[in-house]
Amino acid sequence: MTRRDVIKSSVAATASVLGMPMINKGWFRLFAHSPQQYSERAIRLVEESTVIDLLNQFRGYLKTPAELGNRWLSKPGAFTEADARTYLESGINVFALGHGAKDYETGLQFFARWNGFIAGYPQWLLRIDSAKSLDQINTTHKIGILLSLQTSSHFRSPDDVDTFLGLGQRISQLTYSEANLIGSGFFEPRDGGLTDFGVSIVERMNKVGMGIDISHCGDQTTLDALELSKQPVLITHAGCRALVPKSARAKTDEMIRKLAAKGGVMGIPFLRFMVHDQEPVTIEHLLNHFDHVARLVGVEHVGMGSDQALDTDDEYPEENKAVVAHIKGLDKRDRYSLHLSDKGQIGIEAVDHPKRVYDLTEGLIRRKYSDANIRLMLGENAKRILTTIWSV
């Protein structure tokens, strides 16, 4: 059974439960708890594409979903067929992880747990670590998991890049929000750029074929990495500063142009404070970022990096508030420009549910993109860049 079969069976099952026809003037309901309908064109485009979320929390950054995820990783059999179907029916083929490791030992533990998890459910999960696995994922009934980290603090020396490549890591973000031995995160008031150690790490990542992610890097560290790298560079999840000028977390037009010149791709995030600097925030603000990058450097350099898990964000308003309060405590200069909806949401309502890729696709259709260009943004761009990097 292919992923397309799973999606079609989901549509059929929903229609049966609701006691209503699957098709209403070419529109479908994909899940029973929502009246939302999707066009035949949007469903077809998702089915035809290799959909890659360049930064997905998978098990969630909120306490309740994270506890569930920890059970999946530590208790055999905890990840059930019902859990798997949520991912299989989401329309997303590949989930690049969005977690971190503070040091070498924590990194080893992280990859041991995730490799064990993937190996424990071969009927549902496939580790994405090569161009071959990227080609396979669209014809298999499996969830693609791309092992990546949102920091490179686990690298003690360039040789550790080789070690973690051997453990399955395929993307590493150079810094998180704070500084490390490699360079500065965007929280830092003084960004000295890449250190000598950082230069050696970038060079080794280029040599072995590990993707360089600069999403959380400070401005100078971002520019230094783009200048130094001989391979395409990734911004897995960041907005455009031209649209959110208060956010130091967003990337400038100069950075986006340099990224494109290297052949890289920029994933657009689905968090409200990363796409608009004040309430209310809608899917149209999100789509504006896709438009901005496409107009600035071409649609060939746009992707998605939701920075969310598949759980519905509005189920946990108090946990959202706690997360935001914690981040604000670290972000002394309010460089994130954090804000929530009046319901306590971090995500954007229209794309804050497991099948959000269909809403994104409908939005790109509304913005008059061609089928070919929508497929590029849903994942073909990311697939092309990853294949280039991993072919070293």
Coordinates of C-alpha atoms in Angstrom, one line a residue:
M1 CA 0.0 0.0 0.0
T2 CA 1.3 3.4 -1.0
R3 CA 0.9 6.7 0.8
R4 CA -1.6 7.7 -1.9
D5 CA -3.7 4.6 -1.0
V6 CA -3.6 5.7 2.6
I7 CA -4.8 9.2 1.8
K8 CA -7.6 7.8 -0.5
S9 CA -8.7 5.4 2.2
S10 CA -8.8 8.2 4.7
V11 CA -11.0 10.3 2.4
A12 CA -13.3 7.3 1.8
A13 CA -13.5 6.4 5.5
T14 CA -14.4 10.0 6.4
A15 CA -17.1 10.2 3.8
S16 CA -18.5 6.9 5.1
V17 CA -18.6 8.0 8.7
L18 CA -20.2 11.3 7.8
G19 CA -22.8 9.6 5.6
M20 CA -22.1 12.0 2.7
P21 CA -20.5 11.8 -0.7
M22 CA -16.7 12.1 -1.0
I23 CA -16.9 14.7 -3.8
N24 CA -18.9 17.9 -3.6
K25 CA -18.2 19.9 -6.8
G26 CA -14.6 18.6 -6.8
W27 CA -14.0 19.3 -3.1
F28 CA -13.3 16.7 -0.3
R29 CA -13.4 16.5 3.4
L30 CA -10.2 14.8 4.7
F31 CA -11.0 14.5 8.4
A32 CA -14.2 13.9 10.3
H33 CA -13.8 16.5 13.1
S34 CA -13.5 19.5 10.7
P35 CA -15.8 20.8 8.0
Q36 CA -12.8 22.0 6.0
Q37 CA -12.9 20.9 2.4
Y38 CA -9.9 20.6 0.0
S39 CA -9.9 20.8 -3.8
E40 CA -9.1 17.9 -6.0
R41 CA -6.1 19.9 -7.3
A42 CA -4.7 20.4 -3.8
I43 CA -5.1 16.7 -2.9
R44 CA -3.5 15.6 -6.1
L45 CA -0.5 18.0 -5.7
V46 CA 0.2 16.6 -2.2
E47 CA -0.1 13.1 -3.4
E48 CA 2.2 13.7 -6.3
S49 CA 4.9 15.6 -4.3
T50 CA 7.7 14.5 -2.1
V51 CA 6.6 16.7 0.8
I52 CA 9.4 17.6 3.2
D53 CA 9.1 19.5 6.4
L54 CA 12.6 20.8 6.9
L55 CA 12.1 21.3 10.7
N56 CA 9.4 19.4 12.5
Q57 CA 9.2 18.9 16.3
F58 CA 7.6 15.5 15.7
R59 CA 7.0 14.7 19.3
G60 CA 6.3 18.3 20.3
Y61 CA 8.0 20.9 22.4
L62 CA 5.1 21.3 24.8
K63 CA 5.2 19.2 27.9
T64 CA 2.2 16.9 27.2
P65 CA 3.1 15.9 23.6
A66 CA 6.8 15.6 24.6
E67 CA 5.9 13.1 27.3
L68 CA 4.0 11.1 24.8
G69 CA 7.0 11.2 22.4
N70 CA 9.4 10.1 25.2
R71 CA 7.2 7.0 25.7
W72 CA 7.4 6.3 22.0
L73 CA 11.2 6.4 22.2
S74 CA 11.6 4.5 25.4
K75 CA 8.8 1.9 25.6
P76 CA 8.6 -0.8 23.0
G77 CA 5.2 -1.0 21.3
A78 CA 4.2 2.5 22.6
F79 CA 4.0 3.9 19.0
T80 CA 0.7 2.4 17.8
E81 CA -0.8 2.0 14.4
A82 CA -3.2 4.9 15.2
D83 CA -0.1 7.1 16.0
A84 CA 1.5 6.0 12.7
R85 CA -1.7 6.8 10.7
T86 CA -1.6 10.4 12.0
Y87 CA 1.7 10.9 10.3
L88 CA 1.0 8.7 7.2
E89 CA -2.2 10.6 6.5
S90 CA -0.7 14.1 7.1
G91 CA 0.5 14.4 3.5
I92 CA 4.0 15.0 4.7
N93 CA 6.5 12.4 3.5
V94 CA 9.7 13.4 5.4
F95 CA 10.0 14.9 8.9
A96 CA 13.4 16.5 9.7
L97 CA 13.7 16.6 13.4
G98 CA 13.8 19.8 15.4
H99 CA 15.6 18.8 18.7
G100 CA 18.9 19.6 20.2
A101 CA 21.8 18.1 22.1
K102 CA 23.8 20.2 24.5
D103 CA 27.0 18.1 24.4
Y104 CA 28.7 15.0 22.9
E105 CA 27.2 12.6 25.4
T106 CA 23.7 14.0 24.9
G107 CA 24.1 13.7 21.2
L108 CA 25.0 10.1 21.4
Q109 CA 22.0 9.4 23.5
F110 CA 19.8 11.3 21.1
F111 CA 20.9 9.2 18.1
A112 CA 20.8 6.0 20.0
R113 CA 17.2 6.6 21.0
W114 CA 16.0 7.7 17.5
N115 CA 17.8 5.0 15.7
G116 CA 16.3 2.5 18.1
F117 CA 12.9 3.9 17.6
I118 CA 13.1 3.8 13.8
A119 CA 14.5 0.2 13.9
G120 CA 11.7 -0.8 16.2
Y121 CA 8.9 0.0 13.7
P122 CA 10.2 -0.9 10.2
Q123 CA 6.7 -1.4 9.0
W124 CA 6.0 2.4 9.4
L125 CA 9.3 4.3 9.7
L126 CA 12.2 4.8 7.3
R127 CA 15.4 6.7 8.1
I128 CA 16.1 9.3 5.4
D129 CA 19.9 9.4 5.0
S130 CA 20.6 9.3 1.2
A131 CA 19.3 10.2 -2.2
K132 CA 18.1 6.6 -2.5
S133 CA 15.9 6.8 0.6
L134 CA 14.5 10.1 -0.6
D135 CA 13.5 8.4 -3.8
Q136 CA 12.0 5.4 -2.0
I137 CA 9.8 7.4 0.5
N138 CA 7.2 8.5 -2.1
T139 CA 6.5 4.9 -3.2
T140 CA 6.5 3.3 0.3
H141 CA 3.8 3.3 3.0
K142 CA 6.3 4.7 5.5
I143 CA 7.1 7.9 7.5
G144 CA 10.4 9.4 6.6
I145 CA 12.5 10.6 9.5
L146 CA 15.5 12.8 8.8
L147 CA 17.9 12.9 11.8
S148 CA 18.9 16.5 12.4
L149 CA 19.8 18.7 15.3
Q150 CA 19.2 22.4 16.1
T151 CA 22.7 22.9 17.4
S152 CA 26.2 21.7 16.7
S153 CA 27.4 21.8 20.3
H154 CA 27.9 18.0 20.3
F155 CA 30.9 18.4 17.9
R156 CA 34.0 18.5 20.1
S157 CA 36.3 18.4 17.0
P158 CA 35.8 18.0 13.2
D159 CA 36.2 14.2 13.6
D160 CA 32.9 14.2 15.5
V161 CA 31.2 15.4 12.3
D162 CA 32.2 12.0 10.8
T163 CA 31.1 10.1 13.9
F164 CA 27.6 11.6 13.9
L165 CA 27.3 11.2 10.1
G166 CA 27.9 7.5 10.7
L167 CA 25.1 7.6 13.3
G168 CA 22.7 9.0 10.7
Q169 CA 22.8 12.7 11.2
R170 CA 22.3 14.5 7.9
I171 CA 21.7 18.2 8.9
S172 CA 23.2 20.2 11.8
Q173 CA 22.3 23.7 12.7
L174 CA 25.5 25.5 13.5
T175 CA 24.2 27.4 16.6
Y176 CA 21.0 27.6 18.5
S177 CA 19.9 31.0 19.8
E178 CA 22.9 31.4 22.1
A179 CA 26.6 31.3 21.2
N180 CA 28.7 28.1 21.2
L181 CA 32.2 27.3 20.1
I182 CA 31.3 27.6 16.4
G183 CA 29.7 31.0 16.4
S184 CA 26.8 33.2 17.7
G185 CA 23.1 32.6 17.9
F186 CA 20.8 35.5 17.3
F187 CA 20.2 36.2 21.0
E188 CA 23.8 37.4 21.3
P189 CA 24.3 41.2 21.4
R190 CA 27.8 40.9 19.8
D191 CA 28.1 38.5 16.9
G192 CA 31.7 37.9 16.1
G193 CA 30.9 35.5 13.3
L194 CA 32.3 32.0 12.8
T195 CA 35.2 31.2 15.1
D196 CA 38.3 29.3 13.8
F197 CA 36.7 26.2 15.3
G198 CA 33.5 27.0 13.4
V199 CA 35.4 27.3 10.2
S200 CA 36.9 23.8 10.7
I201 CA 33.4 22.4 11.4
V202 CA 31.9 24.0 8.3
E203 CA 34.7 22.7 6.2
R204 CA 34.3 19.1 7.5
M205 CA 30.6 19.2 7.0
N206 CA 31.2 20.2 3.4
K207 CA 33.7 17.4 3.0
V208 CA 31.5 14.6 4.4
G209 CA 28.2 15.8 3.0
M210 CA 26.3 17.0 6.1
G211 CA 23.8 19.8 5.6
I212 CA 24.6 23.1 7.2
D213 CA 21.6 24.9 8.8
I214 CA 21.9 28.6 9.8
S215 CA 18.3 29.2 11.0
H216 CA 19.1 30.4 14.5
C217 CA 22.5 31.9 13.8
G218 CA 23.3 35.6 14.4
D219 CA 23.6 37.9 11.4
Q220 CA 27.4 37.8 11.0
T221 CA 27.6 34.0 11.7
T222 CA 25.0 33.5 9.0
L223 CA 26.9 35.6 6.5
D224 CA 30.2 33.9 7.3
A225 CA 28.7 30.5 6.9
L226 CA 27.2 31.5 3.5
E227 CA 30.6 32.9 2.4
L228 CA 32.6 29.9 3.5
S229 CA 30.5 26.9 2.5
K230 CA 31.4 25.2 -0.8
Q231 CA 28.0 23.4 -0.7
P232 CA 24.4 24.7 -0.7
V233 CA 23.3 25.9 2.7
L234 CA 20.0 25.4 4.4
I235 CA 17.8 27.8 6.4
T236 CA 15.4 25.2 7.5
H237 CA 13.0 27.5 9.3
A238 CA 13.0 31.3 9.3
G239 CA 10.9 34.2 8.2
C240 CA 11.9 37.2 6.1
R241 CA 13.0 40.2 8.0
A242 CA 11.6 42.5 5.3
L243 CA 8.1 41.3 6.6
V244 CA 8.9 41.1 10.3
P245 CA 11.4 43.9 10.8
K246 CA 11.3 43.6 14.6
S247 CA 12.5 40.0 14.6
A248 CA 16.3 39.4 14.7
R249 CA 15.4 35.7 14.2
A250 CA 14.3 36.4 10.6
K251 CA 16.7 36.6 7.7
T252 CA 17.5 39.7 5.7
D253 CA 17.2 40.0 1.9
E254 CA 21.0 40.1 1.7
M255 CA 21.2 36.7 3.5
I256 CA 18.4 35.2 1.3
R257 CA 20.2 36.3 -1.9
K258 CA 23.5 34.8 -0.7
L259 CA 21.7 31.6 0.2
A260 CA 20.2 31.4 -3.3
A261 CA 23.6 32.1 -4.8
K262 CA 24.9 29.0 -3.0
G263 CA 22.0 27.0 -4.4
G264 CA 20.3 26.7 -1.0
V265 CA 16.7 26.6 0.2
M266 CA 14.8 28.5 2.9
G267 CA 12.0 26.8 4.8
I268 CA 9.2 29.0 5.9
P269 CA 8.0 28.4 9.5
F270 CA 4.3 28.2 10.7
L271 CA 4.7 30.0 14.0
R272 CA 2.7 33.2 14.2
F273 CA 5.4 35.4 15.7
M274 CA 7.8 34.3 13.0
V275 CA 5.6 35.5 10.1
H276 CA 3.9 38.6 11.5
D277 CA 4.9 41.0 14.3
Q278 CA 1.4 41.7 15.7
E279 CA -2.0 40.1 16.1
P280 CA -4.0 39.0 14.4
V281 CA -2.0 36.5 12.3
T282 CA -3.5 34.5 9.4
I283 CA -2.4 32.0 6.8
E284 CA -2.1 35.0 4.4
H285 CA 0.8 36.4 6.5
L286 CA 2.5 33.0 6.2
L287 CA 2.0 32.9 2.4
N288 CA 3.5 36.4 2.1
H289 CA 6.9 34.8 3.1
F290 CA 6.6 32.2 0.4
D291 CA 5.9 35.1 -2.0
H292 CA 8.7 37.3 -0.8
V293 CA 11.4 34.6 -1.2
A294 CA 10.0 33.5 -4.6
R295 CA 10.0 37.1 -5.9
L296 CA 13.4 37.9 -4.4
V297 CA 15.4 34.9 -5.6
G298 CA 13.1 32.5 -7.4
V299 CA 10.7 29.8 -6.4
E300 CA 13.5 27.2 -6.7
H301 CA 14.8 28.4 -3.3
V302 CA 11.6 28.1 -1.2
G303 CA 10.5 25.3 1.1
M304 CA 8.6 24.7 4.3
G305 CA 10.0 24.2 7.8
S306 CA 7.0 24.4 10.1
D307 CA 8.8 24.2 13.5
Q308 CA 5.7 22.4 14.8
A309 CA 4.7 18.9 15.8
L310 CA 1.5 17.5 14.2
D311 CA -0.5 18.0 17.5
T312 CA -3.0 20.8 17.5
D313 CA -1.5 23.8 19.3
D314 CA -4.7 25.3 20.7
E315 CA -5.2 22.3 22.9
Y316 CA -2.4 23.5 25.2
P317 CA -2.8 27.3 25.8
E318 CA -1.3 27.3 29.3
E319 CA 1.7 25.2 28.1
N320 CA 2.1 27.7 25.2
K321 CA 2.2 30.6 27.6
A322 CA 4.8 28.8 29.8
V323 CA 7.0 28.1 26.8
V324 CA 6.8 31.8 25.7
A325 CA 7.6 33.0 29.2
H326 CA 10.6 30.7 29.3
I327 CA 11.9 31.9 26.0
K328 CA 11.3 35.5 27.0
G329 CA 13.4 34.9 30.1
L330 CA 16.3 33.9 27.8
D331 CA 15.7 36.5 25.2
K332 CA 16.8 39.5 27.2
R333 CA 16.4 42.0 24.3
D334 CA 13.2 40.6 22.9
R335 CA 14.9 39.7 19.6
Y336 CA 12.1 37.1 18.9
S337 CA 9.3 39.7 19.3
L338 CA 7.2 36.9 20.8
H339 CA 3.4 37.0 20.9
L340 CA 0.5 34.6 21.2
S341 CA -3.1 34.8 19.9
D342 CA -5.8 35.8 22.4
K343 CA -6.5 32.0 22.7
G344 CA -2.9 31.3 23.7
Q345 CA -1.8 29.8 20.4
I346 CA 1.7 29.8 19.0
G347 CA 0.7 28.3 15.7
I348 CA -1.6 29.8 13.1
E349 CA -5.1 28.5 13.1
A350 CA -5.4 27.5 9.5
V351 CA -2.2 25.4 9.6
D352 CA -2.3 24.2 13.2
H353 CA -3.6 20.7 12.7
P354 CA -2.2 17.4 11.3
K355 CA -3.3 17.9 7.7
R356 CA -2.0 21.5 7.4
V357 CA 0.0 20.8 4.3
Y358 CA -3.3 20.7 2.4
D359 CA -4.2 24.2 3.7
L360 CA -0.8 25.4 2.7
T361 CA -1.3 23.9 -0.8
E362 CA -4.7 25.6 -1.1
G363 CA -3.1 28.9 -0.2
L364 CA -0.4 28.5 -2.8
I365 CA -3.1 27.8 -5.3
R366 CA -4.8 31.0 -4.3
R367 CA -1.6 32.8 -4.9
K368 CA -1.6 31.6 -8.5
Y369 CA 1.4 29.4 -8.4
S370 CA 1.6 26.7 -11.1
D371 CA 1.4 23.0 -10.2
A372 CA 5.1 22.6 -10.9
N373 CA 6.1 25.5 -8.6
I374 CA 3.9 24.2 -5.8
R375 CA 5.5 20.8 -6.0
L376 CA 8.9 22.6 -5.7
M377 CA 7.9 24.4 -2.6
L378 CA 6.3 21.4 -0.9
G379 CA 9.5 19.5 -1.1
E380 CA 11.1 19.1 -4.5
N381 CA 13.5 22.0 -3.8
A382 CA 14.5 20.5 -0.4
K383 CA 15.0 17.1 -2.1
R384 CA 17.2 18.6 -4.8
I385 CA 19.4 20.4 -2.3
L386 CA 19.7 17.5 0.1
T387 CA 20.6 15.2 -2.8
T388 CA 23.3 17.6 -3.9
I389 CA 24.8 17.9 -0.4
W390 CA 24.6 14.2 0.4
S391 CA 26.2 13.3 -3.0
V392 CA 29.7 14.4 -1.8

